[in-house]
C-alpha cells in the first residue's frame, strides 16, 4: 500500500511542507486517518471517493499533475486495505531487521538456509529449484563472479578431476584467496565512490587517486571487515594515531569532482562538494536519495530539509577547499605514497640532509650559547653611517606598477651574509651579488619603513607564474598585513593576516616580518613600530620548499600587487629576531626616518665575517640537500588526496532553496542523523567518526540490507530489492523479505566478513542451479525474480574486455599502479573535450599497458573510455550504485571491429595454431573451449568447420586482404604462420568471441 500512496499521493500530500496541498498528509498515520481514511469503511473514505471519481475536478491525482492515475488494481488494493482496518507500519526498510525463522521445506543435501527461503517462495507458485548446473558451467560462473576472469583450461580440468564432496567448495576458497578477487570487488565499489583520474567539469585536469583505488583492492584482498572498511573510508583520519593507510582510505570522499576554472566562487563549490558527499555516502551505505532534501523536505522519504543539513554538518568540517584555481594534479590535504625503492632513496636523501644539518649545528654551537648576549651587545655597539647612504627611499605608483624618483643606490649592507651589494632600478627590483636564500627551513626577518597610500606587496621574493612560490608581505585594501610563505598556493602554504587598519594611510610605520623556519604559521610574526601584532591563521599547511630564482621586489610581486606609497630602509636578516632586538631596530631607525645624521646601532654587522662565510657555505649545503629531496618527492612519489578535519568547527546553516549564498544564520545546525532512524551509538562522537560508526551500527536498519542486496545482485543479476539504488519509500518491495533480513543479520553475525558471507551465497543450491528455463518457470517467473533457475546475464563492461584479453592470452595481470591508456580512437579527447585536452593529451601507451585489466584504464570524466561506456559503464561524474544493462547494435559493432577485440581474435587464432598440432577441426574446438570452457557440440563444430573452410578459401585467393586483416594491434604476428591460414582462424576466433555464451556469464 505504501508504494501506491508514495507514487500517486506524496508529491502533493507527503513530507515536503512547501508543496503540501490542502494541509493534508498521507505519509503519516495520524494525517491519513484523521482526514481521508475511515478504518473499516472504504465506501465512506474520502480517499476511495477521490481516486475513483470521474469528475476531473474531484479525481486524484489531478489530471494536470503529471502523475499517472490510480489503476483499478491499485484502487482495489486500497479498498481492501481500508476494509481490513488500514493497518499502518513504518516503511519496511526503516525497521531494524529481526532474525526470521528458516522455512521448514524440503531442500536437497548440501543446501543452506538461503535455499529454504527460495524454495518456500517457489512452492507457493507451484515451482521448485532447478537441478544443479554442470561442473564446467559452475566453475566458469563462479570464476567470473569472484575474480572477473574466465577459468583456465588447467583449472577446469583440475575441478573435473576432483570427485571429492568439497571439490566445489575448494574452488570457491581458491578464488576468494586470489589477488584478483580484490580487483573484481573494487570494480563495483569504484562506481559508488565516483572514482576517476580527472577533476571533471570544463577544465577536467588530471588528478592522482589511484593509490586510494589500490587501497580498496588490498582491503578486499585482506578481507578487511566491512564495518572497519566503512569507518576507515569515512573517517580513517580521525581514528586514534591514524596511520597513513587509514588516511588514504578517506580518499573515498575526495573522489568528488573538483572545479578549477577561474572565476568560480569558492563558497558555492564548497557547498557543492559537501552536497555530493552527502549524496554519495547516503546512496552507497543507506540506499537513500538524501540529496532530494537539499532544497526542500524530501517528497517521499521522511527527511526534512533541516535533517538534510544536519547530516550535511557531519561532512562540513574538512580542510579541503571548494575551489582550486587552475590547479593541476592533487590538492591538499594529501598523503605521499612512496614504494620500496622510493623509500630507500628518501632514506639516502635524509642521511644527506642530516649530515649537512649536523655540520651546520656544530658550527653554530660555537656561538649559539651566547647568541642572545651577542645580539644584545650589538644593540649597544655603534656604527655611525650617513643616513643618506644607508637608507633607500622609493615612491611607488600602484596604478602603473613603477617606482617614482627612486634612488639608484640602495642601502648596501641590508642583506646578511658576505655584505652583498644591492642595486636598485626605477622599477623597484632589487638584485644582490650574493642574495640571501629564502627557504622554509631557514629563519629570517625583514624590516622596512612604509607610508602606504593603497594596497600592494611591501616586498616579495615570489614568482607569480609558479603558483606564487616564494615569500611576500602583502598589504590588503583594508590595510591588514598578510605575510605569505608559499610552495604552491593555496594548498601548500602559510598565510596569516592581521586585523583591519593595522597600518594607516599616509602615515609612516616600521614593519618587521619574522619567521623561525618551523614551516608553521605559529612561527610567523608581524611587528609594527616595535610591537607584536595579533594575527589570524588563514593557511597552515607548508610542507615543501619555497625556493625560487625570482629576485627581490620592493613594492610589488613579480607581476602583480603593485603598492602605492613610499618605502624606506629595507633590511633582511638571517635569523628570527627577538622582540627586544626588533624594538631596538625600530628605535635606531626611527632616528633615520626623522633625519638623524647617523645610526646609533647597526644590528646587521656580524662580528666574524669568516664565520659568516663558512656558515653560508654549510647552510647552502643544507638548502640544496633539502631542495633535491623535495624535488625527488615531487617528481617520483605519488600522492593521494585525503580528508582532514578542521581544528575550528565550521558552522552549518540551512540553505534557503539550497542556494549557497542564502543561509539561514538564525540557527547553526549540529550534526545529527534523520529522526526516523536510530540515533548515534552510545558514546559515538558527534562528528564524521560518529557518523561512520553509526553507518555500521547493528541497529541501523539500512546499511547491512543495502550491502547484502548489492552483493546478491552481483551474483544473480538483480537484487532481492530490484531498486538496488533506492531503499526509500519509492523502492520496490523485496521479493523475499525474510531472506533479505536473514542475509543482513547473517552478514553482521559473521562480523561483516565479506568473503565468508559471499561463500554462503555461492555454496547455496540457488546459486548453483542450471540457468535453463522450463516452460513453467518461463510462464510464472519470466524475469527470474523468484529464482526458479540459475543466473544468466551479460558480463559488465570491464569483465567483457578482460575476458577477451584473457582468452586470447594477451592479458597482463599486474595489480594496481597508475592508470593506463590503451587503444582509443585518435583525436577523441580533442574532438569532445576541446581545449581541456591540449595540456594533457591522450598519449596511447605501448607494450604491456595495452593489455592491463580494464579497471585500470584512464578515466577522463568528460570523455570516459568508449570501450567501457559502450557497454554501460558510467562516466564516474556522480555516485553510481546500479549500472544499466542494455543491448544495442553499437555493442555488436564494437565487439566485431574495436582494435582490442580484433587483436584478441588474432591472438586467440595464434593460440589455436600454436597450442594444438592437430587438424583444423580440433584446433577450432580448442579455441571454442578456451572461450566457453566446454567442447562444442557436433552441430556447433560443423558450423565452425564450415566457416573456417569458407574463410580460408577467401584469404587463399586474396593474399593482400589476408595481410591487411591481420594488421591490428601492437602484439607481433608470428611470421612463420601462413597469413591466409592465420586470417581464417582469426575470422572464426572473432565469431567465437562474439558468441552469446562468451559475452554472458552462461
CSV table of N, CA and C in Angstrom, one decimal, residues 800-811 823 850-851 867 894-912 927 930-931 965-966 968-971 982 985-994 998:
chain,number,residue,atom,x,y,z
A,800,UNK,N,33.9,-7.9,-19.7
A,800,UNK,CA,33.8,-8.3,-21.1
A,800,UNK,C,35.1,-8.1,-21.8
A,801,UNK,N,35.8,-7.0,-21.6
A,801,UNK,CA,37.1,-6.8,-22.3
A,801,UNK,C,38.2,-7.7,-21.6
A,802,UNK,N,38.2,-7.8,-20.3
A,802,UNK,CA,39.2,-8.6,-19.6
A,802,UNK,C,39.1,-10.1,-20.1
A,803,UNK,N,37.8,-10.5,-20.3
A,803,UNK,CA,37.6,-11.9,-20.7
A,803,UNK,C,38.2,-12.2,-22.1
A,804,UNK,N,38.0,-11.2,-23.0
A,804,UNK,CA,38.6,-11.4,-24.3
A,804,UNK,C,40.1,-11.4,-24.3
A,805,UNK,N,40.7,-10.5,-23.5
A,805,UNK,CA,42.2,-10.5,-23.3
A,805,UNK,C,42.7,-11.8,-22.7
A,806,UNK,N,42.0,-12.3,-21.7
A,806,UNK,CA,42.4,-13.5,-21.0
A,806,UNK,C,42.3,-14.7,-22.0
A,807,UNK,N,41.2,-14.8,-22.7
A,807,UNK,CA,41.0,-16.0,-23.6
A,807,UNK,C,42.1,-15.9,-24.7
A,808,UNK,N,42.4,-14.8,-25.2
A,808,UNK,CA,43.4,-14.7,-26.2
A,808,UNK,C,44.8,-14.8,-25.8
A,809,UNK,N,45.1,-14.7,-24.5
A,809,UNK,CA,46.4,-14.8,-23.9
A,809,UNK,C,47.1,-13.5,-23.9
A,810,UNK,N,46.4,-12.4,-24.1
A,810,UNK,CA,47.1,-11.1,-24.1
A,810,UNK,C,47.1,-10.4,-22.7
A,811,UNK,N,46.2,-10.9,-21.8
A,811,UNK,CA,46.0,-10.2,-20.6
A,811,UNK,C,47.3,-10.1,-19.7
A,823,UNK,N,44.2,1.3,-26.5
A,823,UNK,CA,43.6,1.8,-27.8
A,823,UNK,C,42.4,2.6,-27.5
A,850,UNK,N,48.9,-1.9,-22.7
A,850,UNK,CA,47.8,-2.0,-23.7
A,850,UNK,C,46.9,-3.2,-23.2
A,851,UNK,N,47.4,-4.1,-22.4
A,851,UNK,CA,46.7,-5.3,-22.1
A,851,UNK,C,46.4,-5.5,-20.6
A,867,UNK,N,35.4,2.2,-24.8
A,867,UNK,CA,35.4,0.7,-24.7
A,867,UNK,C,34.5,0.3,-23.6
A,894,UNK,N,31.2,-2.8,-31.8
A,894,UNK,CA,32.4,-2.7,-31.0
A,894,UNK,C,33.1,-4.1,-30.9
A,895,UNK,N,32.3,-5.1,-30.6
A,895,UNK,CA,32.9,-6.4,-30.4
A,895,UNK,C,33.5,-7.0,-31.7
A,896,UNK,N,33.0,-6.5,-32.8
A,896,UNK,CA,33.4,-7.0,-34.1
A,896,UNK,C,34.5,-6.2,-34.7
A,897,UNK,N,34.6,-4.9,-34.3
A,897,UNK,CA,35.5,-4.0,-35.0
A,897,UNK,C,36.5,-3.3,-34.2
A,898,UNK,N,36.3,-3.2,-32.9
A,898,UNK,CA,37.2,-2.5,-32.0
A,898,UNK,C,38.6,-3.1,-32.1
A,899,UNK,N,39.7,-2.2,-32.0
A,899,UNK,CA,41.0,-2.7,-32.1
A,899,UNK,C,41.4,-3.8,-31.1
A,900,UNK,N,40.9,-3.6,-29.9
A,900,UNK,CA,41.2,-4.6,-28.8
A,900,UNK,C,40.7,-6.0,-29.2
A,901,UNK,N,39.4,-6.0,-29.7
A,901,UNK,CA,38.8,-7.3,-29.9
A,901,UNK,C,39.3,-7.9,-31.2
A,902,UNK,N,39.7,-7.1,-32.2
A,902,UNK,CA,40.3,-7.7,-33.4
A,902,UNK,C,41.7,-8.3,-33.0
A,903,UNK,N,42.5,-7.6,-32.2
A,903,UNK,CA,43.8,-8.1,-31.8
A,903,UNK,C,43.6,-9.4,-31.0
A,904,UNK,N,42.6,-9.3,-30.1
A,904,UNK,CA,42.3,-10.5,-29.3
A,904,UNK,C,42.0,-11.7,-30.1
A,905,UNK,N,41.2,-11.5,-31.2
A,905,UNK,CA,40.8,-12.6,-32.1
A,905,UNK,C,42.0,-13.1,-32.8
A,906,UNK,N,43.0,-12.3,-33.2
A,906,UNK,CA,44.2,-12.8,-33.9
A,906,UNK,C,45.0,-13.6,-32.9
A,907,UNK,N,45.1,-13.2,-31.7
A,907,UNK,CA,45.9,-13.9,-30.7
A,907,UNK,C,45.3,-15.2,-30.3
A,908,UNK,N,43.9,-15.2,-30.2
A,908,UNK,CA,43.2,-16.5,-30.0
A,908,UNK,C,43.5,-17.4,-31.1
A,909,UNK,N,43.5,-16.9,-32.4
A,909,UNK,CA,43.8,-17.7,-33.5
A,909,UNK,C,45.2,-18.3,-33.4
A,910,UNK,N,46.1,-17.5,-33.0
A,910,UNK,CA,47.5,-18.0,-32.9
A,910,UNK,C,47.6,-19.1,-31.8
A,911,UNK,N,46.8,-18.9,-30.7
A,911,UNK,CA,46.8,-20.0,-29.7
A,911,UNK,C,46.2,-21.3,-30.3
A,912,UNK,N,45.2,-21.2,-31.1
A,912,UNK,CA,44.6,-22.4,-31.7
A,912,UNK,C,45.7,-23.1,-32.5
A,927,UNK,N,39.8,-23.6,-29.5
A,927,UNK,CA,39.5,-22.1,-29.4
A,927,UNK,C,38.2,-21.9,-28.7
A,930,UNK,N,38.5,-22.6,-25.1
A,930,UNK,CA,39.2,-21.5,-24.3
A,930,UNK,C,38.2,-20.4,-24.0
A,931,UNK,N,37.2,-20.2,-24.9
A,931,UNK,CA,36.3,-19.0,-24.7
A,931,UNK,C,35.1,-19.4,-23.8
A,965,UNK,N,44.0,-7.9,-43.0
A,965,UNK,CA,43.1,-8.3,-42.0
A,965,UNK,C,43.9,-8.5,-40.6
A,966,UNK,N,45.2,-8.9,-40.8
A,966,UNK,CA,46.0,-9.2,-39.6
A,966,UNK,C,46.6,-7.9,-39.0
A,968,UNK,N,46.3,-5.4,-37.1
A,968,UNK,CA,45.6,-4.8,-35.9
A,968,UNK,C,46.4,-5.1,-34.7
A,969,UNK,N,46.5,-4.0,-33.9
A,969,UNK,CA,47.2,-4.1,-32.6
A,969,UNK,C,48.7,-4.1,-32.6
A,970,UNK,N,49.3,-4.0,-31.4
A,970,UNK,CA,50.7,-3.9,-31.3
A,970,UNK,C,51.4,-5.3,-31.2
A,971,UNK,N,50.7,-6.3,-30.7
A,971,UNK,CA,51.3,-7.6,-30.4
A,971,UNK,C,51.8,-8.1,-31.7
A,982,UNK,N,46.2,-17.9,-40.8
A,982,UNK,CA,46.0,-17.2,-39.6
A,982,UNK,C,44.8,-16.3,-39.7
A,985,UNK,N,41.7,-18.5,-39.3
A,985,UNK,CA,41.4,-18.8,-37.8
A,985,UNK,C,41.0,-17.5,-37.1
A,986,UNK,N,41.6,-16.4,-37.5
A,986,UNK,CA,41.2,-15.1,-36.8
A,986,UNK,C,39.7,-14.8,-37.0
A,987,UNK,N,39.2,-15.0,-38.2
A,987,UNK,CA,37.8,-14.7,-38.5
A,987,UNK,C,36.9,-15.6,-37.7
A,988,UNK,N,37.3,-16.9,-37.5
A,988,UNK,CA,36.5,-17.8,-36.7
A,988,UNK,C,36.6,-17.4,-35.2
A,989,UNK,N,37.8,-17.0,-34.8
A,989,UNK,CA,38.0,-16.6,-33.4
A,989,UNK,C,37.1,-15.4,-33.1
A,990,UNK,N,37.0,-14.4,-34.1
A,990,UNK,CA,36.1,-13.3,-33.8
A,990,UNK,C,34.7,-13.7,-33.6
A,991,UNK,N,34.3,-14.7,-34.4
A,991,UNK,CA,32.9,-15.3,-34.2
A,991,UNK,C,32.8,-15.9,-32.8
A,992,UNK,N,33.8,-16.6,-32.3
A,992,UNK,CA,33.8,-17.3,-31.0
A,992,UNK,C,33.7,-16.2,-29.9
A,993,UNK,N,34.5,-15.2,-30.1
A,993,UNK,CA,34.5,-14.1,-29.0
A,993,UNK,C,33.2,-13.3,-29.0
A,994,UNK,N,32.4,-13.4,-30.1
A,994,UNK,CA,31.1,-12.7,-30.1
A,994,UNK,C,29.9,-13.6,-29.8
A,998,UNK,N,29.9,-16.5,-24.8
A,998,UNK,CA,31.2,-15.9,-24.4
A,998,UNK,C,31.0,-14.6,-23.7
